[in-house]
Amino acid sequence: MPRFLRPADIAFAAAIAVTLFYPSAGGMLSGHAAGLLILVQAVFIVRRIFGKDREAVVASGDALFVVYVFLFSWELAAAKLNVLDSFLYPSPGVVVKTFIDEIPALLKGLLSSLRLLLGGYLLAVAVAVPAGLYFGYKRRLKLASKPFAKVLGPIPPLVYIPYAIAILPTFRAASIFIIFIGALWPIFINTMNGVSDVDKRVIDTAKTLKLNDRQMILWVILPGSVSSIMSGANIGLSFSFILLTSAEMIGGTSGMGWYVKYFSDFANYPKVIVGIVFIGIVVTIVTFFFDSLERYLLRWRK
Amino acid sequence: MDSVLKLDVQRIDMTYDDGGKSFTALSDVSFAVEKGLFVSILGPSGCGKSTILNLFAGLVSPTGGRILLDGEPISGAGLDRSVVFQHYSLFPWMSARRNVELAAKQAFPEKSSAEISGIASGFLEIVGLADFADKFPSELSGGMQQRVSIARALAMDSEVLLMDEPFGAIDTKNRVALQDLLLSLCERGAEKKTVVFVTHDIDEAILLSDKIIVMASGPGRVQAEISVGFKRPRDRVSLVKEEGYVSIRNRIVSLFYADIADKIGGGEVVI
Ligand SMILES: Nc1ncnc2c1ncn2[C@@H]1O[C@H](COP(=O)(O)OP(=O)(O)O)[C@@H](O)[C@H]1O
Ligand SMILES: [Mg+2]
């Protein structure tokens, strides 16, 4: 297949054609939907020209094919053929327009959410990593903490939410506490396990260099467990997002989760969809930075 | 030899406690390492060579007997002994330079970072890795990694150099280069280092050593001590033509394979 014609391009052409040229009822904002399609395709084309990793470019093309087929079907069903109830299923154009209009409100929610998320999450990292390193390094502490980690770790932290909201003075404190608890265990357990995975021969080398406990933990145990720590931190981060949005939906008065819940109560489904899409975008961006950090920290690995 | 003893192994036993079962790795081992000599410990896999090296390094203690270092029993690791293992001698998350600097700083805490950095560059240059100083170990070949380990040991300027099959995992061509490098490094210093070199390669042991401790397994014990008196500086080509080379080699070969032949049922072993 020639470089400039991929399944994604054909799907794009089909989607754009039906969006622009198939007549629709008023208020479906097909222009906005077309704008979204063109924007996505433009990004794809840029990536195709400058992308070094051919396989990754092909993979994103394949993924886009699915996206275009989805947008095509959605536009056709919601805006053109009217087989979907436009109240429950707003058309793509309506969602795009709502998204643009709602950007200030979304950013405000993001700010409010990030304050809770970072508060709880960074606190968990700050406690779990040093504790995990130290407990993992001191065999006796590790054995003593195992039963706690085994029993407390698997409790889904979601179930703490109502009680935390009840006993803590503010919603902010309760959310931070819940996110903290939720992220704490996976990071702690993974860090502790990472310590035992540090190659014994590396530790022997460190001993022959007479590193003291502090140097041993900072220069040997910590970098040697970074891979485990990061996978714990990754799980902790996913938990944090789930807990954050859940807490906001249960007891919040602002934030990304609250936004979705609030407009669901008013049956404002375009805004609900916009809220969900926005959370998806935020999580994707955060994950991207997280992955970059992990790659940087593990750049010494082959 | 009435020279000063650097390491004096006195009737040591080493029994590992392996999850309830005990395993005797060394039984009644005695030998000495004279100051300034290059001593190889030669023996088949599993005869306790690494155990001896780890005892010297202070990573483990013997279950019986004692080992004296400069006349004092060894208690733990020390910066007077630097160690090169077969694998994982380097911290994989530190560049070659950083690995060497870390060791130098440990050995010379009073030196400034500029001085430490100078020492590191100097020794990386000596081992031929000046251009690779900022690479991570994973970006270097096995042979280059061992060069960095050697540079690190030299940068610590420790009196004793302990090496556990350092070239065992290196391909032949690079092994030869590394042996020559080690030979030249050991032969040039005025204050000669004491080297304990573990290997299972007979020719490597003869080329490098002043003395070879031949070990046998089951349990690990010393089978023979062989002095290797060929003049230095040595090179591998003229060494094999030296008078006595063939007889020393034959003697070691027969010791080495007699032990293995015992283990596999006493049959004839043809080399
Ligand atoms: N930590 C340990 N626990 C139990 N057994 C061990 C331990 N270290 C070594 N051994 C055993 O002791 C014997 C000698 O090991 P080692 O000194 O590594 O021999 P070599 O280096 O000559 O191959 C081997 O049989 C090995 O399995
Ligand atoms: Mg060994």
Coordinates of C-alpha atoms in Angstrom, one line a residue, chain A:
Chain A
M1 CA 0.0 0.0 0.0
P2 CA 1.4 3.4 -0.9
R3 CA 2.7 5.5 2.0
F4 CA 0.0 8.1 1.7
L5 CA -2.9 5.8 1.5
R6 CA -3.6 3.8 4.6
P7 CA -6.9 2.3 6.1
A8 CA -7.0 5.4 8.4
D9 CA -7.0 7.7 5.4
I10 CA -9.9 5.9 3.7
A11 CA -11.8 5.9 7.0
F12 CA -11.0 9.6 7.4
A13 CA -12.3 10.4 3.9
A14 CA -15.5 8.5 4.6
A15 CA -16.0 10.2 7.9
I16 CA -15.4 13.7 6.6
A17 CA -17.6 13.1 3.5
V18 CA -20.5 11.9 5.5
T19 CA -20.0 14.7 8.1
L20 CA -19.8 17.5 5.6
F21 CA -22.0 16.4 2.7
Y22 CA -24.8 14.3 4.1
P23 CA -27.6 16.7 5.1
S24 CA -28.5 16.8 8.7
A25 CA -31.2 18.3 10.9
G26 CA -30.4 21.7 12.4
G27 CA -28.3 22.1 15.5
M28 CA -26.0 19.1 14.9
L29 CA -23.0 21.3 14.3
S30 CA -21.4 19.0 11.7
G31 CA -18.8 21.7 11.0
H32 CA -17.4 21.2 14.5
A33 CA -17.3 17.5 14.0
A34 CA -15.4 18.0 10.7
G35 CA -13.0 20.4 12.4
L36 CA -12.2 17.7 15.0
L37 CA -11.6 15.1 12.2
I38 CA -9.4 17.5 10.3
L39 CA -7.4 18.4 13.4
V40 CA -6.8 14.7 14.2
Q41 CA -5.8 13.9 10.6
A42 CA -3.4 16.9 10.5
V43 CA -1.7 15.6 13.6
F44 CA -1.5 12.2 12.1
I45 CA 0.0 13.5 8.9
V46 CA 2.6 15.5 10.8
R47 CA 3.5 12.4 12.7
R48 CA 3.8 10.4 9.6
I49 CA 6.2 12.9 8.0
F50 CA 8.4 13.3 11.1
G51 CA 7.9 10.1 13.0
K52 CA 11.1 8.0 13.1
D53 CA 9.7 4.8 14.4
R54 CA 7.8 3.4 11.4
E55 CA 6.1 0.7 13.4
A56 CA 4.7 3.2 15.9
V57 CA 3.4 5.3 13.0
V58 CA 1.7 2.3 11.5
A59 CA 0.2 1.4 14.9
S60 CA -1.2 4.8 15.4
G61 CA -2.7 4.7 11.9
D62 CA -4.4 1.5 12.8
A63 CA -5.7 2.9 16.0
L64 CA -6.9 6.0 14.1
F65 CA -8.8 3.8 11.7
V66 CA -10.9 2.5 14.6
V67 CA -11.4 6.1 15.9
Y68 CA -12.6 7.3 12.4
V69 CA -14.9 4.4 12.0
F70 CA -16.3 5.2 15.5
L71 CA -16.7 8.9 14.7
F72 CA -18.2 8.0 11.3
S73 CA -20.8 5.7 12.9
W74 CA -21.6 8.1 15.7
E75 CA -22.1 11.1 13.3
L76 CA -24.2 9.0 11.0
A77 CA -26.4 7.6 13.7
A78 CA -26.7 10.8 15.9
A79 CA -26.6 13.6 13.4
K80 CA -27.7 12.2 10.0
L81 CA -30.1 9.3 10.3
N82 CA -31.4 10.3 13.7
V83 CA -31.7 6.7 14.8
L84 CA -30.3 7.8 18.3
D85 CA -32.1 9.9 20.7
S86 CA -30.3 13.2 20.5
F87 CA -31.0 14.0 24.1
L88 CA -29.1 10.9 25.4
Y89 CA -26.7 10.7 22.5
P90 CA -25.5 14.2 21.5
S91 CA -23.8 14.4 18.1
P92 CA -20.0 14.7 17.8
G93 CA -20.4 18.3 16.7
V94 CA -22.4 19.2 19.8
V95 CA -19.8 17.5 22.0
V96 CA -17.0 19.4 20.3
K97 CA -18.8 22.7 20.7
T98 CA -19.6 22.0 24.3
F99 CA -16.0 21.1 25.0
I100 CA -14.7 24.3 23.5
D101 CA -17.3 26.4 25.5
E102 CA -16.5 24.5 28.7
I103 CA -12.7 24.8 28.6
P104 CA -12.6 27.5 31.4
A105 CA -14.9 25.4 33.6
L106 CA -12.9 22.2 32.8
L107 CA -9.6 23.8 33.7
K108 CA -11.0 25.1 36.9
G109 CA -12.1 21.6 37.8
L110 CA -8.7 20.3 36.8
L111 CA -7.0 22.7 39.1
S112 CA -9.2 21.7 42.0
S113 CA -8.7 18.0 41.2
L114 CA -4.9 18.2 40.8
R115 CA -4.6 19.9 44.2
L116 CA -6.2 16.8 45.8
L117 CA -4.5 14.3 43.6
L118 CA -1.0 15.7 44.0
G119 CA -1.5 16.3 47.7
G120 CA -2.5 12.7 48.4
Y121 CA -0.3 11.0 45.8
L122 CA 2.9 12.9 46.5
L123 CA 2.4 12.3 50.2
A124 CA 2.0 8.6 49.5
V125 CA 5.2 8.5 47.4
A126 CA 7.1 10.5 50.0
V127 CA 6.1 8.0 52.7
A128 CA 6.0 4.7 50.8
V129 CA 9.3 5.0 49.0
P130 CA 11.6 5.7 51.9
A131 CA 9.6 3.4 54.1
G132 CA 9.6 0.6 51.5
L133 CA 13.4 1.0 50.9
Y134 CA 14.2 0.9 54.6
F135 CA 11.8 -1.9 55.5
G136 CA 13.0 -3.9 52.5
Y137 CA 16.6 -3.3 53.5
K138 CA 16.1 -4.4 57.1
R139 CA 14.9 -8.0 56.8
R140 CA 13.2 -8.1 60.2
L141 CA 11.1 -5.0 59.5
K142 CA 10.2 -6.5 56.1
L143 CA 8.9 -9.7 57.7
A144 CA 7.0 -7.8 60.3
S145 CA 5.3 -5.6 57.8
K146 CA 4.3 -8.4 55.4
P147 CA 1.1 -9.5 57.3
F148 CA -0.1 -5.9 57.4
A149 CA 0.6 -5.4 53.7
K150 CA -1.2 -8.7 53.0
V151 CA -4.3 -7.9 54.9
L152 CA -4.6 -4.2 54.4
G153 CA -3.3 -4.0 50.9
P154 CA -6.1 -5.8 49.0
I155 CA -8.9 -3.8 50.7
P156 CA -10.3 -1.6 47.8
P157 CA -9.7 1.9 49.1
L158 CA -13.0 3.0 47.6
V159 CA -14.8 1.6 50.7
Y160 CA -13.0 4.0 52.9
I161 CA -14.5 7.0 51.2
P162 CA -17.8 7.5 53.1
Y163 CA -16.1 6.9 56.5
A164 CA -13.2 9.2 55.7
I165 CA -15.6 11.9 54.7
A166 CA -17.5 11.4 57.9
I167 CA -14.5 11.5 60.3
L168 CA -12.3 14.1 58.7
P169 CA -13.1 17.8 59.1
T170 CA -13.1 18.8 55.4
F171 CA -13.8 17.1 52.1
R172 CA -10.3 18.2 51.0
A173 CA -8.7 16.4 53.9
A174 CA -10.8 13.3 53.4
S175 CA -10.0 13.1 49.7
I176 CA -6.3 13.6 50.3
F177 CA -6.3 10.9 53.0
I178 CA -8.1 8.4 50.7
I179 CA -5.8 9.0 47.8
F180 CA -2.9 8.7 50.2
I181 CA -4.1 5.4 51.6
G182 CA -4.9 4.0 48.1
A183 CA -1.6 4.9 46.6
L184 CA 0.4 4.0 49.7
W185 CA 0.1 0.3 49.6
P186 CA 1.0 -0.5 46.1
I187 CA 4.0 1.8 46.2
F188 CA 5.2 0.5 49.6
I189 CA 4.8 -3.1 48.7
N190 CA 6.5 -2.8 45.3
T191 CA 9.3 -0.7 46.7
M192 CA 9.9 -3.3 49.4
N193 CA 9.9 -6.1 46.9
G194 CA 12.1 -4.2 44.6
V195 CA 14.7 -4.0 47.3
S196 CA 15.0 -7.8 47.5
D197 CA 15.3 -7.9 43.7
V198 CA 18.5 -5.8 43.8
D199 CA 21.2 -8.2 42.6
K200 CA 23.1 -9.7 45.5
R201 CA 26.3 -9.3 43.6
V202 CA 25.7 -5.6 43.3
I203 CA 25.2 -5.4 47.0
D204 CA 28.4 -7.4 47.6
T205 CA 30.3 -4.9 45.4
A206 CA 28.8 -2.1 47.5
K207 CA 29.9 -3.8 50.6
T208 CA 33.5 -4.1 49.4
L209 CA 33.4 -0.3 48.8
K210 CA 32.4 0.2 52.4
L211 CA 29.3 2.2 51.7
N212 CA 27.4 3.2 54.8
D213 CA 23.7 2.6 55.3
R214 CA 22.7 6.0 53.9
Q215 CA 24.9 5.6 50.8
M216 CA 23.8 2.0 50.4
I217 CA 20.2 3.0 50.3
L218 CA 20.6 6.1 48.2
W219 CA 23.1 4.9 45.6
V220 CA 22.5 1.2 45.4
I221 CA 19.1 0.1 46.8
L222 CA 17.1 3.0 45.5
P223 CA 18.4 3.0 41.9
G224 CA 18.3 -0.8 42.0
S225 CA 14.6 -0.8 42.9
V226 CA 13.6 2.0 40.6
S227 CA 11.9 -0.3 38.2
S228 CA 9.7 -1.9 40.9
I229 CA 9.1 1.5 42.5
M230 CA 7.9 2.9 39.2
S231 CA 5.5 0.0 38.6
G232 CA 4.1 0.5 42.1
A233 CA 3.9 4.2 41.5
N234 CA 2.0 3.6 38.3
I235 CA -0.6 1.4 40.0
G236 CA -0.8 3.9 42.8
L237 CA -1.4 6.7 40.2
S238 CA -4.3 4.7 38.6
F239 CA -5.8 4.1 42.0
S240 CA -5.4 7.8 42.8
F241 CA -7.4 8.8 39.8
I242 CA -10.2 6.3 40.5
L243 CA -10.3 7.5 44.1
L244 CA -10.1 11.1 43.3
T245 CA -13.0 11.1 40.9
S246 CA -15.0 8.8 43.1
A247 CA -14.5 11.0 46.1
E248 CA -15.5 14.1 44.1
M249 CA -18.6 12.3 42.8
I250 CA -19.6 11.3 46.3
G251 CA -18.8 14.4 48.3
G252 CA -17.2 17.1 46.2
T253 CA -18.3 20.6 45.2
S254 CA -15.7 21.0 42.4
G255 CA -13.3 19.0 40.3
M256 CA -13.4 16.7 37.3
G257 CA -15.4 13.9 39.0
W258 CA -17.8 16.4 40.5
Y259 CA -18.3 18.0 37.1
V260 CA -19.5 14.7 35.5
K261 CA -21.7 13.8 38.5
Y262 CA -23.2 17.3 38.7
F263 CA -24.3 17.4 35.0
S264 CA -25.5 13.9 35.1
D265 CA -27.9 15.0 37.8
F266 CA -29.2 17.7 35.4
A267 CA -29.2 15.2 32.6
N268 CA -26.9 17.5 30.6
Y269 CA -25.3 14.7 28.7
P270 CA -23.2 16.7 26.3
K271 CA -21.4 18.1 29.4
V272 CA -21.2 14.6 30.9
I273 CA -19.5 13.3 27.8
V274 CA -17.2 16.3 27.7
G275 CA -16.3 15.7 31.3
I276 CA -15.4 12.1 30.6
V277 CA -13.4 12.9 27.5
F278 CA -11.6 15.6 29.5
I279 CA -10.6 13.2 32.3
G280 CA -9.4 10.8 29.6
I281 CA -7.2 13.5 28.1
V282 CA -5.8 14.5 31.5
V283 CA -5.0 10.9 32.4
T284 CA -3.3 10.4 29.0
I285 CA -1.1 13.5 29.5
V286 CA -0.2 12.5 33.1
T287 CA 0.6 9.0 31.9
F288 CA 2.8 10.4 29.2
F289 CA 4.9 12.4 31.6
F290 CA 5.0 9.5 34.0
D291 CA 6.3 7.2 31.2
S292 CA 8.9 9.8 30.2
L293 CA 10.1 10.0 33.8
E294 CA 10.3 6.3 34.1
R295 CA 12.3 6.1 30.8
Y296 CA 14.6 8.8 32.1
L297 CA 15.2 7.1 35.5
L298 CA 15.8 3.7 33.8
R299 CA 17.9 5.1 30.9
W300 CA 20.9 3.0 32.1
R301 CA 19.1 -0.2 31.2
K302 CA 19.5 -1.7 27.8

